[in-house]
XYZ file of C-alpha atoms in Angstrom:
449
model
C 391.233 127.838 -0.650
C 392.961 124.545 -0.111
C 391.379 121.210 -1.360
C 390.726 120.279 2.323
C 388.859 123.591 2.929
C 386.702 122.862 -0.176
C 385.810 119.479 1.180
C 384.868 120.898 4.558
C 382.814 123.756 3.287
C 379.126 122.609 3.752
C 377.456 125.234 1.482
C 379.804 124.359 -1.352
C 379.281 120.580 -0.883
C 375.461 121.149 -0.932
C 375.799 123.333 -4.077
C 377.809 120.664 -5.844
C 375.313 117.923 -4.755
C 372.238 119.822 -5.645
C 372.194 118.922 -9.394
C 372.428 115.254 -8.555
C 369.522 115.515 -6.050
C 367.376 117.155 -8.748
C 368.141 114.298 -11.254
C 367.458 111.416 -8.938
C 365.263 108.579 -10.394
C 361.539 109.129 -9.860
C 358.330 108.127 -11.657
C 359.340 110.168 -14.568
C 362.457 108.135 -15.031
C 360.527 104.806 -14.936
C 357.849 106.093 -17.399
C 360.737 107.262 -19.723
C 362.141 103.658 -19.472
C 358.689 102.415 -20.282
C 358.512 104.452 -23.346
C 361.844 103.291 -24.589
C 360.848 99.612 -23.938
C 357.520 100.125 -25.738
C 358.795 101.810 -28.877
C 362.479 100.730 -29.295
C 362.039 96.993 -28.531
C 360.512 95.140 -31.489
C 356.883 94.242 -30.912
C 357.356 90.595 -31.679
C 359.749 90.109 -28.716
C 358.510 88.937 -25.385
C 360.055 87.879 -22.032
C 361.251 84.354 -21.703
C 360.055 82.073 -18.913
C 356.655 83.577 -18.220
C 353.375 81.790 -18.568
C 351.913 84.320 -20.726
C 353.379 86.551 -23.474
C 354.416 89.862 -21.830
C 356.856 92.267 -23.358
C 359.337 94.246 -21.250
C 357.113 97.303 -21.516
C 354.064 95.269 -20.122
C 356.104 94.275 -17.097
C 357.351 97.915 -16.474
C 353.715 98.963 -16.674
C 352.710 96.500 -14.112
C 355.697 97.605 -11.954
C 354.526 101.267 -12.294
C 351.063 100.100 -11.150
C 352.660 98.427 -8.043
C 354.662 101.607 -7.338
C 351.631 103.707 -7.651
C 349.660 101.473 -5.204
C 352.488 101.558 -2.785
C 352.727 105.330 -2.995
C 349.082 105.719 -2.071
C 349.868 104.338 1.339
C 352.620 106.909 2.143
C 353.147 110.652 2.119
C 356.958 110.478 1.621
C 357.210 109.083 -1.899
C 356.313 112.320 -3.649
C 353.155 110.991 -5.329
C 350.268 113.415 -5.672
C 347.077 112.901 -3.820
C 343.546 114.243 -4.342
C 340.906 113.907 -6.934
C 341.265 115.304 -10.413
C 339.091 114.508 -13.498
C 341.858 112.417 -15.184
C 342.391 110.284 -12.069
C 338.561 109.747 -11.760
C 338.310 108.784 -15.404
C 341.171 106.254 -15.026
C 339.497 104.825 -11.919
C 336.177 104.484 -13.649
C 337.937 102.826 -16.615
C 339.595 100.291 -14.376
C 336.443 99.474 -12.333
C 334.415 99.228 -15.382
C 336.786 96.680 -17.012
C 336.889 94.784 -13.832
C 333.136 94.416 -13.945
C 333.402 93.331 -17.657
C 336.009 90.757 -16.745
C 333.883 89.384 -13.928
C 330.870 89.140 -16.153
C 333.080 87.444 -18.902
C 334.255 84.771 -16.537
C 330.791 84.253 -14.964
C 329.799 82.171 -18.067
C 331.555 79.297 -19.736
C 334.309 80.378 -22.250
C 336.500 78.001 -24.231
C 339.968 77.713 -22.703
C 341.672 79.592 -25.567
C 339.223 82.529 -25.176
C 339.537 82.516 -21.318
C 343.306 82.680 -21.622
C 343.056 85.643 -23.922
C 340.623 87.441 -21.533
C 343.065 86.849 -18.743
C 345.938 88.229 -20.823
C 343.877 91.249 -21.875
C 343.093 92.075 -18.220
C 346.842 92.051 -17.408
C 347.463 94.381 -20.302
C 344.677 96.682 -19.211
C 346.178 96.838 -15.746
C 349.665 97.616 -16.987
C 348.340 100.554 -19.130
C 346.134 101.781 -16.393
C 348.990 101.571 -13.884
C 351.362 103.505 -16.311
C 348.806 106.283 -16.816
C 348.128 106.529 -13.058
C 351.882 106.766 -12.420
C 352.207 109.650 -15.018
C 349.253 111.394 -13.596
C 350.229 111.213 -9.900
C 353.873 110.551 -9.995
C 355.313 112.946 -12.660
C 355.500 116.075 -10.589
C 356.177 119.457 -12.226
C 356.796 120.722 -15.773
C 360.349 119.626 -15.994
C 359.744 115.959 -15.266
C 356.719 115.889 -17.556
C 359.052 117.388 -20.286
C 361.480 114.496 -19.685
C 358.672 112.025 -20.523
C 357.325 113.800 -23.478
C 360.871 114.508 -24.939
C 361.640 110.813 -24.490
C 358.443 110.042 -26.487
C 359.542 112.504 -29.265
C 363.070 111.267 -29.526
C 361.907 107.674 -29.590
C 359.538 108.458 -32.322
C 362.353 109.941 -34.366
C 364.533 106.845 -33.762
C 361.771 104.356 -34.817
C 361.246 106.611 -37.946
C 364.971 106.225 -38.742
C 364.476 102.392 -38.562
C 361.347 102.589 -40.624
C 363.038 104.761 -43.243
C 365.822 102.165 -43.648
C 363.036 99.505 -44.158
C 361.324 101.751 -46.765
C 364.264 102.958 -48.684
C 366.609 99.900 -48.714
C 364.558 97.001 -47.343
C 367.000 96.925 -44.383
C 365.253 95.491 -41.365
C 367.301 96.470 -38.325
C 364.722 94.920 -35.971
C 366.028 91.440 -36.747
C 369.275 92.439 -35.028
C 367.467 94.186 -32.043
C 367.120 91.148 -29.855
C 367.943 91.642 -26.110
C 369.040 88.810 -23.800
C 366.045 87.300 -22.058
C 363.667 87.923 -24.940
C 362.100 85.598 -27.414
C 359.971 85.659 -30.400
C 356.268 85.591 -29.375
C 355.380 83.130 -32.225
C 352.312 85.287 -33.303
C 351.742 85.263 -37.093
C 351.054 88.374 -38.895
C 353.695 90.610 -37.303
C 355.484 91.900 -40.547
C 357.812 94.804 -40.783
C 357.531 95.201 -44.551
C 354.321 94.865 -46.539
C 353.920 95.800 -50.183
C 351.499 98.464 -51.359
C 351.654 99.614 -54.955
C 355.422 100.060 -55.766
C 356.459 100.709 -52.251
C 357.204 98.987 -48.972
C 354.775 99.625 -46.182
C 356.921 99.623 -43.082
C 356.210 98.915 -39.407
C 359.621 99.890 -37.990
C 359.714 98.273 -34.495
C 355.886 98.087 -34.152
C 353.386 95.456 -35.056
C 352.015 96.709 -38.204
C 352.422 99.659 -40.672
C 349.105 101.035 -39.714
C 350.205 101.180 -35.953
C 353.363 102.722 -36.920
C 351.672 105.495 -39.000
C 349.145 106.276 -36.379
C 351.757 106.421 -33.669
C 353.820 108.826 -35.840
C 350.651 111.072 -36.320
C 350.387 111.221 -32.421
C 354.055 111.940 -31.908
C 354.485 114.556 -34.614
C 352.831 117.473 -32.632
C 354.782 116.665 -29.530
C 358.141 117.063 -31.333
C 356.847 120.234 -32.986
C 355.733 121.671 -29.657
C 359.406 121.473 -28.404
C 360.589 122.904 -31.592
C 358.345 125.986 -31.289
C 359.193 126.621 -27.752
C 362.908 125.680 -27.573
C 364.116 129.258 -27.708
C 361.832 130.140 -24.837
C 363.662 127.705 -22.734
C 367.147 128.876 -23.889
C 367.727 125.712 -25.941
C 368.597 125.010 -29.526
C 365.478 124.225 -31.528
C 367.213 122.402 -34.483
C 367.297 119.082 -32.769
C 363.402 119.159 -32.330
C 362.778 120.170 -35.836
C 364.932 117.284 -37.069
C 362.861 114.947 -34.854
C 359.704 116.485 -36.316
C 360.989 115.953 -39.886
C 361.973 112.351 -39.149
C 358.607 111.461 -37.638
C 356.787 113.133 -40.489
C 358.812 111.009 -42.872
C 358.035 107.883 -40.903
C 354.385 108.650 -41.157
C 354.692 108.941 -44.929
C 356.753 105.586 -45.010
C 353.896 103.687 -43.370
C 351.804 104.318 -46.518
C 348.711 104.175 -44.343
C 345.365 105.662 -44.870
C 344.857 105.697 -41.053
C 347.987 107.681 -40.525
C 346.838 110.381 -42.882
C 343.482 110.533 -41.107
C 345.306 110.806 -37.853
C 347.488 113.656 -39.202
C 344.467 115.496 -40.532
C 342.680 115.366 -37.120
C 345.877 116.648 -35.408
C 346.098 119.501 -37.983
C 342.365 120.365 -37.457
C 342.885 120.924 -33.750
C 346.213 122.686 -33.981
C 345.251 125.027 -36.826
C 342.178 125.991 -35.037
C 343.988 126.781 -31.883
C 347.298 128.188 -32.980
C 347.664 131.960 -33.698
C 347.723 133.142 -37.347
C 351.523 133.426 -37.600
C 352.136 129.909 -36.468
C 349.429 128.610 -38.859
C 351.453 130.110 -41.779
C 354.726 128.812 -40.504
C 353.252 125.255 -40.155
C 351.615 125.437 -43.636
C 354.849 126.680 -45.232
C 356.768 123.771 -43.494
C 354.265 121.250 -44.656
C 354.536 122.490 -48.212
C 358.338 122.382 -48.139
C 358.316 118.923 -46.635
C 355.971 117.633 -49.409
C 358.311 119.059 -52.078
C 361.230 117.160 -50.493
C 359.220 113.944 -50.343
C 358.185 114.320 -53.965
C 361.797 114.903 -55.067
C 363.250 112.041 -52.809
C 360.490 109.462 -53.196
C 358.768 110.025 -56.647
C 355.304 108.500 -56.696
C 354.727 108.262 -52.971
C 352.370 111.306 -52.691
C 350.462 109.956 -55.616
C 350.038 106.573 -53.845
C 348.841 108.245 -50.759
C 346.429 110.452 -52.776
C 344.997 107.352 -54.579
C 344.199 105.694 -51.097
C 341.498 108.335 -50.814
C 340.588 108.781 -54.477
C 339.877 105.170 -54.932
C 337.862 104.564 -51.865
C 334.847 103.159 -53.751
C 336.858 100.443 -55.431
C 339.491 99.785 -52.668
C 339.502 96.114 -51.555
C 340.617 97.151 -47.995
C 337.620 99.453 -47.589
C 335.158 96.777 -48.748
C 336.742 94.379 -46.324
C 336.201 96.764 -43.466
C 332.534 97.251 -44.285
C 331.396 93.953 -45.277
C 331.471 92.460 -41.692
C 328.877 94.939 -40.260
C 326.215 92.244 -40.254
C 328.414 89.851 -38.419
C 329.148 92.353 -35.726
C 325.493 93.414 -35.250
C 324.522 89.812 -34.780
C 327.199 89.349 -32.012
C 326.366 92.649 -30.360
C 322.754 91.650 -30.027
C 323.690 88.671 -28.020
C 325.308 90.652 -25.163
C 324.794 94.287 -25.791
C 325.921 95.861 -22.518
C 328.933 94.007 -21.274
C 329.965 92.003 -24.305
C 331.495 88.525 -24.467
C 334.949 89.407 -23.096
C 337.814 91.625 -23.986
C 340.266 89.823 -26.141
C 338.024 86.702 -26.897
C 337.219 87.721 -30.395
C 340.261 86.998 -32.395
C 341.295 85.746 -35.869
C 341.409 83.266 -37.362
C 338.818 81.745 -35.015
C 336.365 84.639 -35.559
C 335.642 87.212 -38.240
C 338.159 90.116 -38.081
C 336.687 93.596 -37.490
C 338.965 96.374 -38.699
C 336.977 98.819 -36.621
C 337.712 99.264 -32.924
C 334.228 100.556 -32.230
C 332.578 97.484 -33.562
C 335.126 95.209 -31.832
C 334.656 96.949 -28.563
C 330.871 96.624 -28.765
C 331.278 92.912 -29.472
C 333.937 92.243 -26.630
C 332.917 94.810 -23.996
C 329.504 95.952 -25.018
C 328.159 99.586 -24.689
C 329.778 99.935 -21.252
C 333.215 99.132 -22.740
C 332.688 101.514 -25.639
C 331.708 104.379 -23.216
C 334.848 103.599 -21.154
C 337.089 103.750 -24.218
C 335.605 106.955 -25.689
C 335.188 108.549 -22.306
C 338.756 108.286 -21.140
C 339.980 109.868 -24.304
C 337.399 112.552 -24.347
C 338.169 113.300 -20.652
C 341.712 113.832 -21.670
C 340.855 116.161 -24.443
C 338.353 118.119 -22.424
C 340.794 118.686 -19.575
C 343.661 119.569 -21.943
C 341.444 122.315 -23.466
C 340.371 123.560 -20.055
C 344.047 123.852 -19.179
C 344.623 125.825 -22.291
C 341.707 128.165 -21.621
C 342.891 129.108 -18.080
C 346.692 129.078 -18.373
C 348.687 132.225 -18.712
C 351.947 130.367 -19.824
C 352.200 130.183 -23.634
C 354.166 126.855 -23.276
C 351.496 125.279 -21.038
C 348.780 126.436 -23.459
C 350.454 125.061 -26.519
C 351.294 121.801 -24.738
C 347.715 121.327 -23.543
C 346.456 122.051 -27.216
C 349.044 119.492 -28.387
C 347.743 116.786 -25.944
C 344.182 117.432 -26.989
C 345.225 117.085 -30.697
C 347.030 113.902 -30.005
C 344.121 112.311 -28.081
C 341.847 112.967 -30.994
C 343.930 110.631 -33.131
C 342.766 107.373 -31.492
C 339.044 108.364 -31.503
C 339.322 108.940 -35.285
C 341.519 106.040 -36.277
C 339.600 103.562 -34.112
C 337.043 103.714 -36.921
C 339.620 102.290 -39.469
C 341.363 99.470 -37.568
C 341.298 97.572 -34.256
C 343.360 100.179 -32.470
C 343.331 98.576 -28.966
C 344.737 95.314 -30.295
C 348.028 97.061 -30.916
C 350.091 97.719 -27.871
C 352.222 100.809 -28.817
C 349.236 103.014 -29.865
C 347.225 101.921 -26.911
C 349.955 102.616 -24.488
C 350.709 105.935 -25.997
C 347.035 106.913 -25.685
C 347.002 106.187 -21.984
C 350.349 107.737 -21.449
C 348.950 111.065 -23.034
C 345.929 110.883 -20.914
C 348.222 110.516 -17.859
C 350.413 113.389 -19.070
C 347.281 115.521 -19.299
C 346.697 114.809 -15.674
C 350.298 115.630 -14.767
C 350.018 118.958 -16.561
C 346.704 119.639 -14.787
C 348.392 119.199 -11.459
C 351.384 121.163 -12.464
C 349.331 124.240 -13.631
C 347.200 124.015 -10.331
C 350.162 123.668 -7.956
C 352.464 126.143 -9.661
C 350.346 128.557 -11.712
C 352.057 131.075 -13.906
C 350.923 134.615 -12.854
C 349.346 136.577 -15.528
C 351.423 139.557 -16.662
C 349.891 142.885 -17.449
């Protein structure tokens, strides 16, 4: 066949173009870019020329919200329609916070607190829009895999950055400044903080605690793709490397909250996994701890002492001494609070407990919204696992449920929603649960006898 005949053969041209059509940009592509912007760009960098401090990830989240809204008015953009539990939970979350914002601005607020309430409302809209875009715009298992694989790989990369900070005090984030970004000028964003004889590292995120908790949420996602790589005819080594790097990053954060997050993940996964996989996981954990003990002597002892010395730990006493302050503020406006974002340091007493902080800022309604959206994601994920016949779908659903337990546990140990990466990751995983729900309903895997 001559080159001219090849060009004129319609069937051949269509076959050559088919892979390109399958890979065209869609909501999954935009969400993957959001993930990269959220995790890979240092947290202290915001966009220049804006009246409020917004990161590139915040702007992408708002853009995703706009795309989702536009898609609701058409039937040609590929967005899913129809009510599902995750979509309803996100809608209730948004309406609830709109009511809280209206109540906040109904009364007089100092200008600084009003500005922070406005800023918080924008961030809530960005995270909500991103979650809705994942839920309704990421269609099918392959596109959902693209998003979650981007999350896992990004977690491995920030763990490498954190490892360099931990081992060599080499902070690459000072060189990771993109054109159009500036330092946000907020004090307290430190990438290296001392604890015992080690550096607690934050990698690209805002604090070592946030870095550790994010790693605990990313670890099971990387492990999921490691376990099921062979089922897809793909090499598994890359995903086990990602899993090991993320686990190392969790250790390098030297964070009690990270260990609690990992423990909550392990509880869900070990209860849901078959016996053989439990033994494989426990063996891998034992081998990993041996490697850590050999490469970083004393680190395991430091982590152990974080829990052994709870009674005499200054950070624990600091977290509990402010309960009386919190209760006094909660009693003033128990239902809708004083305004999201308006209780901030150094003007007000710091609450290293998201439940207390939410009760102060958003009242009992805000607390119900926060807990409810995470619990809805967990419940839907477990329902998917119960009804699905595909082992990959079942394990992914269990993984998402385990990841969504982490913010509920760790919210008791620090002000979780004040940190953008862990907040965005929670909403992304809630949206991913909705996307998986749609995929399993629209294209169920038949039960084989």
